[in-house]
Coordinates of N, CA and C in Angstrom, one line a residue:
Chain U
E1 N 150.2 -27.2 -143.5 CA 151.5 -27.9 -143.3 C 151.9 -28.8 -144.2
A2 N 153.1 -28.8 -144.8 CA 153.4 -29.6 -145.9 C 153.8 -31.0 -145.3
G3 N 153.5 -32.0 -146.3 CA 153.6 -33.4 -145.6 C 155.2 -33.9 -145.9
V4 N 155.3 -35.1 -145.7 CA 156.6 -35.6 -145.9 C 156.8 -35.9 -147.4
A5 N 157.9 -35.3 -147.9 CA 158.1 -35.5 -149.4 C 159.2 -36.6 -149.6
Q6 N 158.9 -37.4 -150.7 CA 159.9 -38.4 -151.0 C 160.1 -38.3 -152.6
S7 N 161.2 -38.7 -153.1 CA 161.5 -38.9 -154.4 C 162.5 -39.9 -154.7
P8 N 162.5 -40.7 -155.8 CA 161.5 -40.6 -156.8 C 160.3 -41.3 -156.3
R9 N 159.3 -41.3 -157.1 CA 158.1 -42.0 -156.9 C 158.3 -43.5 -157.2
Y10 N 158.9 -43.6 -158.4 CA 159.1 -45.0 -158.9 C 160.6 -45.2 -159.4
K11 N 161.1 -46.3 -159.3 CA 162.5 -46.5 -159.8 C 162.7 -48.0 -160.2
I12 N 163.1 -48.2 -161.4 CA 163.4 -49.5 -161.9 C 164.9 -49.6 -162.2
I13 N 165.7 -50.5 -161.6 CA 167.0 -50.7 -161.8 C 167.4 -52.2 -162.1
E14 N 168.5 -52.5 -162.6 CA 168.9 -53.8 -162.8 C 169.7 -54.2 -161.3
K15 N 169.8 -55.4 -161.2 CA 170.4 -56.0 -160.1 C 171.9 -55.6 -160.2
R16 N 172.6 -55.3 -159.0 CA 173.9 -55.0 -158.8 C 174.2 -53.5 -159.1
Q17 N 173.1 -52.8 -159.7 CA 173.2 -51.3 -159.7 C 172.9 -50.6 -158.4
S18 N 173.2 -49.4 -158.3 CA 173.0 -48.6 -157.1 C 171.7 -47.7 -157.3
V19 N 171.2 -47.3 -156.2 CA 170.0 -46.4 -156.2 C 170.0 -45.5 -154.9
A20 N 169.5 -44.4 -154.9 CA 169.3 -43.5 -153.9 C 167.9 -43.0 -153.8
F21 N 167.3 -42.8 -152.5 CA 166.1 -42.3 -152.3 C 166.2 -41.2 -151.5
W22 N 165.2 -40.0 -151.7 CA 165.4 -38.9 -150.8 C 164.1 -38.7 -150.0
C23 N 164.3 -38.0 -148.8 CA 163.1 -37.7 -148.0 C 163.4 -36.5 -147.3
N24 N 162.3 -35.6 -147.3 CA 162.3 -34.3 -146.7 C 161.1 -34.4 -145.7
P25 N 161.4 -34.4 -144.3 CA 160.5 -34.6 -143.3 C 159.7 -33.3 -143.1
I26 N 158.5 -33.4 -142.3 CA 157.8 -32.1 -141.9 C 158.7 -31.4 -141.1
S27 N 158.6 -30.0 -141.4 CA 159.5 -29.0 -140.6 C 159.2 -29.1 -139.1
G28 N 160.3 -29.2 -138.5 CA 160.3 -29.3 -137.0 C 160.2 -30.8 -136.4
H29 N 160.1 -31.7 -137.3 CA 160.0 -33.0 -136.8 C 161.4 -33.6 -136.7
A30 N 161.8 -33.9 -135.3 CA 163.2 -34.3 -135.0 C 163.4 -35.9 -135.5
T31 N 162.5 -36.6 -135.5 CA 162.6 -38.0 -135.6 C 162.3 -38.4 -137.0
L32 N 163.1 -39.2 -137.8 CA 162.9 -39.5 -139.1 C 163.1 -41.1 -139.2
Y33 N 162.2 -41.8 -140.0 CA 162.3 -43.2 -140.1 C 162.4 -43.6 -141.6
W34 N 163.0 -44.6 -141.8 CA 162.9 -45.3 -143.1 C 162.4 -46.8 -143.0
Y35 N 161.4 -47.0 -143.7 CA 160.7 -48.3 -143.5 C 160.8 -49.1 -145.0
Q36 N 160.9 -50.4 -144.9 CA 160.8 -51.1 -146.3 C 159.5 -51.9 -146.1
Q37 N 158.8 -51.9 -147.2 CA 157.5 -52.7 -147.3 C 157.6 -53.6 -148.6
I38 N 157.7 -54.8 -148.3 CA 157.8 -55.8 -149.4 C 156.3 -56.2 -149.7
L39 N 156.0 -56.5 -150.9 CA 154.6 -56.6 -151.2 C 153.9 -57.7 -150.4
G40 N 152.7 -57.4 -149.9 CA 152.0 -58.4 -149.0 C 152.4 -58.4 -147.6
Q41 N 153.3 -57.5 -147.2 CA 153.7 -57.5 -145.9 C 153.6 -56.1 -145.3
G42 N 153.7 -56.1 -144.0 CA 153.7 -54.8 -143.4 C 154.9 -54.2 -143.3
P43 N 155.1 -52.8 -143.2 CA 156.3 -52.1 -143.2 C 157.2 -52.6 -142.2
K44 N 158.5 -52.6 -142.4 CA 159.7 -53.0 -141.4 C 160.6 -51.9 -141.3
L45 N 160.9 -51.5 -140.0 CA 161.8 -50.4 -139.9 C 163.3 -50.8 -140.3
L46 N 163.8 -49.9 -141.2 CA 165.3 -50.1 -141.6 C 166.2 -49.2 -140.6
I47 N 165.8 -48.0 -140.4 CA 166.6 -47.0 -139.7 C 165.8 -45.8 -139.1
Q48 N 166.2 -45.5 -137.9 CA 165.5 -44.4 -137.2 C 166.6 -43.3 -136.9
F49 N 166.3 -42.2 -137.1 CA 167.3 -41.0 -136.8 C 166.5 -40.2 -135.8
Q50 N 167.2 -39.6 -134.8 CA 166.8 -38.5 -133.9 C 167.7 -37.3 -134.2
N51 N 167.2 -36.3 -134.8 CA 168.1 -35.2 -135.4 C 168.9 -35.8 -136.4
N52 N 170.2 -35.8 -136.3 CA 171.0 -36.3 -137.3 C 171.8 -37.5 -136.7
G53 N 171.4 -38.1 -135.6 CA 172.0 -39.2 -134.9 C 171.1 -40.5 -135.2
V54 N 171.8 -41.6 -135.4 CA 171.0 -42.9 -135.5 C 170.6 -43.5 -134.2
V55 N 169.4 -43.8 -134.1 CA 168.7 -44.3 -132.8 C 168.7 -45.9 -132.9
D56 N 168.3 -46.3 -134.2 CA 168.1 -47.8 -134.4 C 168.4 -48.2 -135.9
D57 N 169.4 -48.9 -136.1 CA 169.6 -49.4 -137.4 C 169.9 -50.9 -137.4
S58 N 169.2 -51.6 -136.4 CA 169.4 -53.0 -136.2 C 169.0 -53.9 -137.3
Q59 N 168.0 -53.4 -138.1 CA 167.5 -54.3 -139.2 C 167.9 -53.7 -140.6
L60 N 168.9 -52.7 -140.5 CA 169.4 -52.3 -141.8 C 170.5 -53.3 -142.5
P61 N 170.5 -53.7 -143.6 CA 171.5 -54.7 -144.2 C 172.7 -53.8 -144.5
K62 N 173.6 -53.6 -143.6 CA 174.6 -52.7 -143.7 C 175.7 -52.9 -144.7
D63 N 175.7 -54.1 -145.3 CA 176.5 -54.6 -146.4 C 176.3 -53.9 -147.7
R64 N 175.0 -53.4 -147.8 CA 174.5 -53.0 -149.1 C 173.7 -51.6 -148.8
F65 N 173.1 -51.3 -147.7 CA 172.3 -50.3 -147.4 C 173.0 -49.3 -146.6
S66 N 172.8 -48.0 -146.9 CA 173.4 -46.9 -146.1 C 172.3 -45.7 -146.0
A67 N 172.4 -45.0 -144.9 CA 171.6 -43.9 -144.7 C 172.2 -42.8 -144.1
E68 N 171.8 -41.5 -144.5 CA 172.3 -40.4 -143.7 C 171.3 -39.3 -143.6
R69 N 171.4 -38.4 -142.6 CA 170.5 -37.4 -142.5 C 171.4 -36.1 -142.0
L70 N 171.8 -35.4 -143.0 CA 172.7 -34.3 -142.9 C 171.9 -33.2 -142.2
K71 N 172.6 -32.5 -141.2 CA 171.9 -31.3 -140.6 C 170.6 -31.6 -139.9
G72 N 170.3 -32.9 -139.8 CA 169.1 -33.1 -139.1 C 167.8 -33.0 -139.8
V73 N 167.9 -32.7 -141.1 CA 166.7 -32.5 -141.9 C 166.4 -33.5 -142.9
D74 N 166.8 -33.3 -144.2 CA 166.6 -34.3 -145.2 C 167.5 -35.6 -144.9
S75 N 167.0 -36.6 -145.5 CA 167.7 -37.9 -145.4 C 167.8 -38.5 -146.7
T76 N 168.9 -39.3 -146.9 CA 169.1 -40.2 -148.1 C 169.3 -41.7 -147.8
L77 N 168.6 -42.5 -148.4 CA 168.8 -44.0 -148.3 C 169.4 -44.5 -149.5
K78 N 170.5 -45.1 -149.4 CA 171.2 -45.8 -150.5 C 171.3 -47.3 -150.5
I79 N 171.2 -47.9 -151.8 CA 171.4 -49.3 -151.8 C 172.4 -49.6 -153.0
Q80 N 173.5 -50.3 -152.6 CA 174.6 -50.5 -153.4 C 175.4 -51.9 -153.0
P81 N 175.4 -52.9 -153.8 CA 174.6 -53.0 -155.1 C 173.3 -53.7 -154.8
A82 N 172.2 -53.4 -155.6 CA 170.9 -53.9 -155.4 C 170.7 -55.4 -155.7
K83 N 169.9 -56.0 -155.0 CA 169.4 -57.4 -155.2 C 168.0 -57.5 -155.6
L84 N 167.5 -58.5 -156.1 CA 166.2 -58.7 -156.6 C 165.2 -58.6 -155.5
E85 N 165.7 -59.2 -154.2 CA 164.8 -59.1 -153.0 C 164.6 -57.7 -152.5
D86 N 165.4 -56.8 -153.0 CA 165.2 -55.3 -152.5 C 164.0 -54.8 -153.1
S87 N 163.3 -55.3 -154.1 CA 162.2 -54.8 -154.7 C 161.1 -54.6 -153.5
A88 N 160.7 -53.4 -153.4 CA 159.7 -53.1 -152.3 C 159.3 -51.6 -152.4
V89 N 158.5 -51.2 -151.6 CA 158.2 -49.7 -151.3 C 159.0 -49.3 -150.2
Y90 N 159.7 -48.1 -150.3 CA 160.5 -47.5 -149.3 C 159.8 -46.3 -148.8
L91 N 159.4 -46.3 -147.5 CA 158.5 -45.4 -147.0 C 159.4 -44.5 -145.9
C92 N 159.2 -43.2 -146.0 CA 159.9 -42.4 -145.0 C 158.7 -41.8 -144.1
A93 N 159.1 -41.6 -142.9 CA 158.1 -41.0 -142.0 C 158.8 -40.1 -141.1
S94 N 158.1 -39.3 -140.5 CA 158.6 -38.2 -139.4 C 157.7 -38.1 -138.3
S95 N 158.1 -37.8 -137.1 CA 157.2 -37.4 -136.0 C 157.9 -36.4 -135.2
K96 N 157.1 -35.7 -134.3 CA 157.5 -34.7 -133.5 C 158.1 -35.2 -132.2
D97 N 157.9 -36.4 -131.9 CA 158.1 -37.1 -130.8 C 157.0 -37.1 -129.9
S98 N 155.8 -36.8 -130.4 CA 154.5 -36.8 -129.7 C 154.1 -38.3 -129.8
F99 N 153.9 -38.9 -128.7 CA 153.8 -40.3 -128.6 C 152.4 -40.7 -129.1
N100 N 151.5 -39.7 -128.9 CA 150.1 -40.2 -129.2 C 149.6 -40.4 -130.7
Y101 N 150.3 -39.6 -131.5 CA 149.8 -39.5 -132.8 C 150.5 -40.2 -134.0
G102 N 151.3 -41.0 -133.6 CA 152.0 -41.8 -134.6 C 153.0 -41.1 -135.4
Y103 N 153.0 -41.5 -136.7 CA 153.9 -40.8 -137.7 C 153.1 -40.2 -138.8
T104 N 153.8 -39.4 -139.6 CA 153.3 -39.0 -140.7 C 154.2 -39.5 -141.9
F105 N 153.6 -40.4 -142.6 CA 154.3 -41.1 -143.8 C 154.3 -40.2 -145.0
G106 N 155.3 -40.4 -145.9 CA 155.4 -40.0 -147.3 C 154.7 -40.9 -148.0
S107 N 154.6 -40.6 -149.4 CA 154.0 -41.5 -150.4 C 154.7 -42.7 -150.8
G108 N 156.1 -42.6 -150.4 CA 157.0 -43.9 -150.7 C 157.5 -43.9 -152.1
T109 N 158.6 -44.6 -152.2 CA 159.4 -44.8 -153.5 C 159.2 -46.4 -153.8
R110 N 158.6 -46.7 -154.9 CA 158.5 -48.2 -155.4 C 159.6 -48.5 -156.1
L111 N 160.4 -49.4 -155.6 CA 161.7 -49.9 -156.3 C 161.5 -51.3 -156.9
T112 N 161.8 -51.3 -158.2 CA 161.8 -52.7 -158.9 C 163.2 -52.9 -159.3
V113 N 163.7 -54.1 -158.9 CA 165.0 -54.6 -159.2 C 164.9 -55.8 -160.2
V114 N 165.4 -55.6 -161.4 CA 165.1 -56.6 -162.5 C 166.5 -57.3 -162.8
Chain V
A1 N 160.4 -57.8 -127.2 CA 160.0 -57.4 -128.5 C 158.5 -57.4 -128.7
Q2 N 158.1 -56.8 -129.7 CA 156.7 -56.6 -130.0 C 156.1 -57.3 -131.1
K3 N 155.0 -57.9 -131.1 CA 154.7 -58.6 -132.2 C 153.0 -58.3 -132.5
I4 N 152.6 -58.1 -133.7 CA 151.3 -57.7 -134.0 C 150.8 -58.9 -134.9
T5 N 149.7 -59.4 -134.8 CA 149.1 -60.4 -135.6 C 147.7 -60.0 -136.2
Q6 N 147.7 -60.0 -137.5 CA 146.3 -59.8 -138.1 C 146.0 -61.0 -138.9
T7 N 145.0 -61.7 -138.5 CA 144.7 -63.1 -139.0 C 143.8 -63.0 -140.3
Q8 N 143.2 -61.9 -140.6 CA 142.4 -61.7 -141.7 C 143.1 -61.2 -142.9
P9 N 143.5 -61.9 -143.9 CA 144.1 -61.4 -145.1 C 143.2 -60.5 -145.9
G10 N 142.0 -60.9 -145.9 CA 141.0 -60.1 -146.8 C 139.6 -60.1 -146.2
M11 N 138.9 -59.0 -146.4 CA 137.5 -58.9 -145.8 C 136.8 -58.2 -146.8
F12 N 135.3 -58.7 -146.8 CA 134.4 -57.9 -147.8 C 133.3 -57.4 -146.9
V13 N 132.8 -56.1 -147.2 CA 131.7 -55.6 -146.4 C 130.8 -54.9 -147.4
Q14 N 129.5 -54.8 -147.2 CA 128.7 -54.1 -148.0 C 128.7 -52.6 -147.7
E15 N 128.6 -51.9 -148.6 CA 128.4 -50.3 -148.4 C 127.4 -50.1 -147.2
K16 N 127.7 -49.3 -146.4 CA 126.8 -48.8 -145.1 C 126.8 -49.8 -144.1
E17 N 127.4 -50.9 -144.3 CA 127.4 -51.9 -143.1 C 128.7 -51.6 -142.3
A18 N 128.7 -52.1 -141.0 CA 129.8 -52.0 -140.1 C 130.8 -53.2 -140.3
V19 N 132.0 -53.1 -140.2 CA 133.1 -54.2 -140.2 C 134.1 -54.1 -139.2
T20 N 134.7 -55.2 -138.7 CA 135.6 -55.2 -137.7 C 136.7 -55.9 -138.1
L21 N 137.8 -55.3 -138.1 CA 139.2 -55.9 -138.5 C 140.0 -56.2 -137.3
D22 N 140.4 -57.6 -137.2 CA 141.0 -58.0 -135.9 C 142.4 -57.7 -135.9
C23 N 143.0 -57.5 -134.6 CA 144.3 -57.4 -134.3 C 144.7 -57.9 -133.0
T24 N 145.6 -58.8 -132.8 CA 146.2 -59.2 -131.5 C 147.6 -58.7 -131.4
Y25 N 148.1 -58.6 -130.2 CA 149.5 -58.2 -130.0 C 150.0 -58.9 -128.9
D26 N 151.5 -58.9 -128.9 CA 152.1 -59.4 -127.8 C 153.3 -58.5 -127.4
T27 N 153.5 -58.1 -126.1 CA 154.5 -57.3 -125.7 C 154.8 -57.6 -124.3
S28 N 156.0 -57.4 -123.8 CA 156.3 -57.3 -122.4 C 156.3 -56.0 -121.8
D29 N 156.1 -55.0 -122.6 CA 156.1 -53.6 -122.1 C 154.8 -53.3 -121.3
Q30 N 155.1 -52.6 -120.2 CA 153.8 -52.2 -119.4 C 153.0 -51.2 -120.0
S31 N 153.7 -50.3 -120.8 CA 153.0 -49.1 -121.3 C 153.3 -49.0 -122.8
Y32 N 152.2 -49.0 -123.5 CA 152.5 -48.8 -125.0 C 151.3 -48.2 -125.7
G33 N 151.3 -48.0 -127.0 CA 150.4 -47.4 -127.8 C 150.0 -48.3 -129.0
L34 N 148.8 -48.3 -129.3 CA 148.2 -49.1 -130.4 C 147.7 -48.1 -131.5
F35 N 147.9 -48.4 -132.7 CA 147.7 -47.6 -133.8 C 147.0 -48.4 -135.0
W36 N 146.1 -47.7 -135.8 CA 145.6 -48.3 -137.0 C 145.9 -47.3 -138.1
Y37 N 146.5 -47.9 -139.2 CA 146.8 -47.1 -140.4 C 146.0 -47.7 -141.6
K38 N 145.7 -46.7 -142.5 CA 145.0 -47.1 -143.8 C 146.0 -47.0 -145.0
Q39 N 146.1 -47.8 -145.8 CA 147.0 -47.7 -147.0 C 146.2 -48.0 -148.2
P40 N 145.8 -46.9 -148.9 CA 145.0 -47.1 -150.2 C 146.0 -47.6 -151.3
S41 N 145.5 -47.7 -152.5 CA 146.3 -48.3 -153.5 C 147.4 -47.3 -153.9
S42 N 147.3 -46.1 -153.5 CA 148.4 -45.0 -154.0 C 149.5 -45.1 -153.1
G43 N 149.5 -45.9 -152.0 CA 150.6 -46.2 -151.3 C 150.9 -45.5 -150.0
E44 N 150.3 -44.3 -149.8 CA 150.6 -43.7 -148.5 C 150.0 -44.4 -147.3
M45 N 150.7 -44.1 -146.2 CA 150.0 -44.7 -144.9 C 149.3 -43.6 -144.2
I46 N 148.0 -43.7 -143.9 CA 147.1 -42.6 -143.3 C 146.9 -43.1 -141.8
F47 N 147.3 -42.3 -141.0 CA 146.9 -42.5 -139.5 C 145.4 -42.4 -139.3
L48 N 144.9 -43.4 -138.6 CA 143.4 -43.4 -138.3 C 143.0 -43.2 -136.9
I49 N 143.7 -43.9 -136.0 CA 143.3 -44.0 -134.6 C 144.3 -44.4 -133.7
Y50 N 144.4 -44.0 -132.5 CA 145.4 -44.4 -131.4 C 144.6 -44.7 -130.1
Q51 N 145.2 -45.7 -129.5 CA 144.8 -46.2 -128.1 C 146.0 -46.4 -127.2
G52 N 145.9 -45.7 -126.2 CA 147.0 -46.0 -125.1 C 146.7 -47.1 -124.2
S53 N 147.7 -47.7 -123.9 CA 147.6 -48.9 -122.9 C 146.7 -48.8 -121.7
Y54 N 146.9 -47.4 -121.3 CA 146.3 -47.0 -119.9 C 145.0 -46.3 -120.0
D55 N 144.7 -46.2 -121.2 CA 143.3 -45.4 -121.6 C 142.1 -46.4 -121.2
E56 N 141.3 -46.0 -120.4 CA 140.2 -46.9 -120.0 C 139.0 -46.9 -120.9
Q57 N 138.9 -45.8 -121.7 CA 137.8 -45.7 -122.7 C 138.5 -46.1 -124.0
N58 N 137.5 -46.7 -124.8 CA 138.0 -47.1 -126.2 C 138.1 -45.8 -127.1
A59 N 139.1 -45.7 -127.9 CA 139.2 -44.6 -128.8 C 138.3 -44.5 -129.9
T60 N 137.7 -43.3 -130.2 CA 136.9 -43.2 -131.3 C 137.4 -42.0 -132.2
E61 N 137.3 -42.0 -133.5 CA 137.6 -41.0 -134.5 C 136.6 -41.1 -135.6
G62 N 135.5 -40.3 -135.5 CA 134.5 -40.3 -136.6 C 133.9 -41.7 -136.7
R63 N 134.0 -42.2 -137.9 CA 133.5 -43.6 -138.1 C 134.3 -44.8 -137.7
Y64 N 135.5 -44.5 -137.2 CA 136.5 -45.4 -136.7 C 136.3 -45.5 -135.1
S65 N 136.3 -46.7 -134.6 CA 136.5 -46.9 -133.2 C 137.5 -48.1 -132.9
L66 N 138.1 -48.1 -131.8 CA 139.0 -49.2 -131.5 C 138.5 -50.0 -130.3
N67 N 138.3 -51.2 -130.4 CA 137.8 -52.1 -129.5 C 138.9 -52.7 -128.7
F68 N 139.3 -52.1 -127.6 CA 140.5 -52.4 -126.9 C 140.2 -53.3 -125.8
Q69 N 140.7 -54.6 -125.8 CA 140.6 -55.6 -124.6 C 141.9 -56.0 -124.1
K70 N 142.4 -55.3 -123.1 CA 143.7 -55.4 -122.7 C 144.0 -56.8 -122.2
A71 N 143.1 -57.4 -121.5 CA 143.4 -58.7 -120.9 C 143.6 -59.8 -122.1
R72 N 142.9 -59.5 -123.2 CA 142.8 -60.5 -124.3 C 144.1 -60.0 -125.2
K73 N 144.7 -58.9 -125.1 CA 145.7 -58.3 -125.9 C 145.1 -58.2 -127.3
S74 N 144.0 -57.5 -127.5 CA 143.4 -57.3 -128.9 C 143.0 -55.8 -129.0
A75 N 143.1 -55.4 -130.2 CA 142.8 -54.1 -130.4 C 142.1 -53.9 -131.8
N76 N 140.8 -54.3 -131.9 CA 140.2 -54.5 -133.2 C 139.7 -53.1 -133.6
L77 N 139.7 -52.9 -135.0 CA 139.2 -51.7 -135.5 C 137.8 -52.0 -136.1
V78 N 137.0 -51.0 -135.6 CA 135.5 -51.1 -136.2 C 135.3 -49.8 -137.1
I79 N 134.8 -50.2 -138.3 CA 134.5 -49.1 -139.1 C 132.9 -49.2 -139.4
S80 N 132.3 -48.1 -139.0 CA 130.8 -48.1 -139.1 C 130.5 -47.3 -140.5
A81 N 129.2 -47.8 -140.9 CA 128.7 -47.2 -142.2 C 129.7 -47.2 -143.3
S82 N 130.4 -48.3 -143.7 CA 131.4 -48.4 -144.6 C 131.0 -47.6 -146.0
Q83 N 132.1 -47.1 -146.5 CA 132.0 -46.3 -147.8 C 132.9 -47.0 -148.9
L84 N 132.6 -46.8 -150.1 CA 133.5 -47.3 -151.2 C 134.9 -46.9 -150.9
G85 N 135.1 -45.7 -150.5 CA 136.5 -45.2 -150.3 C 137.3 -45.7 -149.2
D86 N 136.5 -46.5 -148.4 CA 137.2 -47.4 -147.3 C 138.0 -48.5 -147.8
S87 N 137.8 -48.9 -149.2 CA 138.6 -50.0 -149.7 C 140.1 -49.7 -149.7
A88 N 140.8 -50.6 -149.0 CA 142.3 -50.3 -148.8 C 142.9 -51.4 -148.0
M89 N 144.2 -51.4 -147.8 CA 144.8 -52.2 -146.7 C 144.8 -51.5 -145.5
Y90 N 144.5 -52.3 -144.3 CA 144.5 -51.8 -143.0 C 145.6 -52.4 -142.2
F91 N 146.4 -51.7 -141.5 CA 147.5 -52.1 -140.6 C 147.3 -51.7 -139.3
C92 N 147.4 -52.7 -138.4 CA 147.7 -52.4 -137.0 C 149.0 -52.3 -136.6
A93 N 149.4 -51.4 -135.6 CA 150.7 -51.3 -135.3 C 150.8 -50.9 -133.7
M94 N 151.9 -51.1 -133.2 CA 152.1 -50.7 -131.8 C 153.5 -50.2 -131.7
R95 N 153.7 -49.4 -130.5 CA 155.1 -48.9 -130.2 C 155.1 -48.8 -128.6
P96 N 156.2 -49.1 -128.1 CA 156.4 -49.1 -126.6 C 156.7 -47.8 -126.2
T97 N 156.8 -47.6 -124.7 CA 157.4 -46.5 -124.0 C 156.9 -45.1 -124.3
P98 N 155.9 -44.7 -123.7 CA 155.4 -43.5 -124.0 C 156.4 -42.3 -123.8
G99 N 156.1 -41.2 -124.6 CA 157.0 -40.0 -124.4 C 158.3 -40.1 -125.2
T100 N 158.6 -41.2 -126.0 CA 159.8 -41.2 -126.7 C 159.4 -41.7 -128.1
A101 N 160.3 -41.3 -129.1 CA 159.9 -41.6 -130.4 C 160.4 -43.0 -130.8
S102 N 159.8 -43.9 -130.2 CA 160.2 -45.3 -130.6 C 159.4 -45.9 -131.7
K103 N 160.0 -46.9 -132.2 CA 159.5 -47.4 -133.6 C 158.2 -48.1 -133.5
L104 N 157.4 -48.0 -134.6 CA 156.2 -48.8 -134.8 C 156.5 -50.1 -135.3
T105 N 155.8 -51.1 -134.8 CA 155.9 -52.4 -135.3 C 154.6 -52.7 -135.9
F106 N 154.5 -53.2 -137.2 CA 153.3 -53.3 -137.8 C 153.0 -54.8 -138.0
G107 N 151.6 -55.2 -138.3 CA 151.1 -56.3 -138.6 C 151.2 -56.6 -140.1
T108 N 150.7 -57.7 -140.7 CA 150.8 -58.0 -142.0 C 149.6 -57.4 -143.0
G109 N 148.6 -56.8 -142.3 CA 147.6 -56.1 -142.8 C 146.4 -56.9 -143.3
T110 N 145.3 -56.3 -143.3 CA 144.0 -56.8 -143.8 C 143.5 -56.0 -145.0
R111 N 143.2 -56.7 -146.1 CA 142.7 -55.9 -147.3 C 141.1 -55.8 -147.1
L112 N 140.6 -54.8 -147.1 CA 139.2 -54.5 -147.0 C 138.6 -54.1 -148.4
Q113 N 137.6 -54.8 -148.8 CA 137.0 -54.4 -150.1 C 135.5 -54.2 -149.8
V114 N 135.1 -52.9 -150.1 CA 133.6 -52.4 -149.9 C 132.9 -52.5 -151.2
T115 N 131.8 -53.3 -151.0 CA 131.0 -53.7 -152.2 C 129.7 -52.9 -152.2
L116 N 129.0 -52.7 -153.4 CA 127.8 -52.0 -153.4 C 126.6 -52.9 -153.0

């Protein structure tokens, strides 16, 4: 079974620029999550999709962050304009809705805003 | 709301020794699940072990076991016979409401360093 794919692996941008991250979940996984992990902290949920509908985006800074999941498969997370404090690892995860086994995470995208 | 507390920023253990990583949690949910993840320097989050709040026996997965004390709201991870490859960040996490794909809430993590 292929894992959760994310790209790019690394990205360096200047503040006020825009950036987009892509995630392809495990086939058949209905639920997709984007997490932000700032250095030295645990991951924090940004947005949760169930198929192509948003379940929870309460911690997504909507003035600059947006996310979509077209056709209930791939997802894109965008930041526009980026701020220095957006420097973090952005992790995508998916799950089958099986409660017991947690999620499967991708390798993440490390974003540096300079 | 759920809260996870990991009070050990860093731990050292000698190879082949056992180590316990602490985790306490707070929740008003009656039913929930507790998880431990490993994050090596490469960045991916690797699922290690799961414990349901109604499970009477502590979960075990190979060298990993979860010491679950519900009354104390603690879910400590025990790694037996530590190996150099166990050096990584370890995160405790929880999610409420069984049967739905609800969100995981993570602690701040413990960095484990295994020495020779």
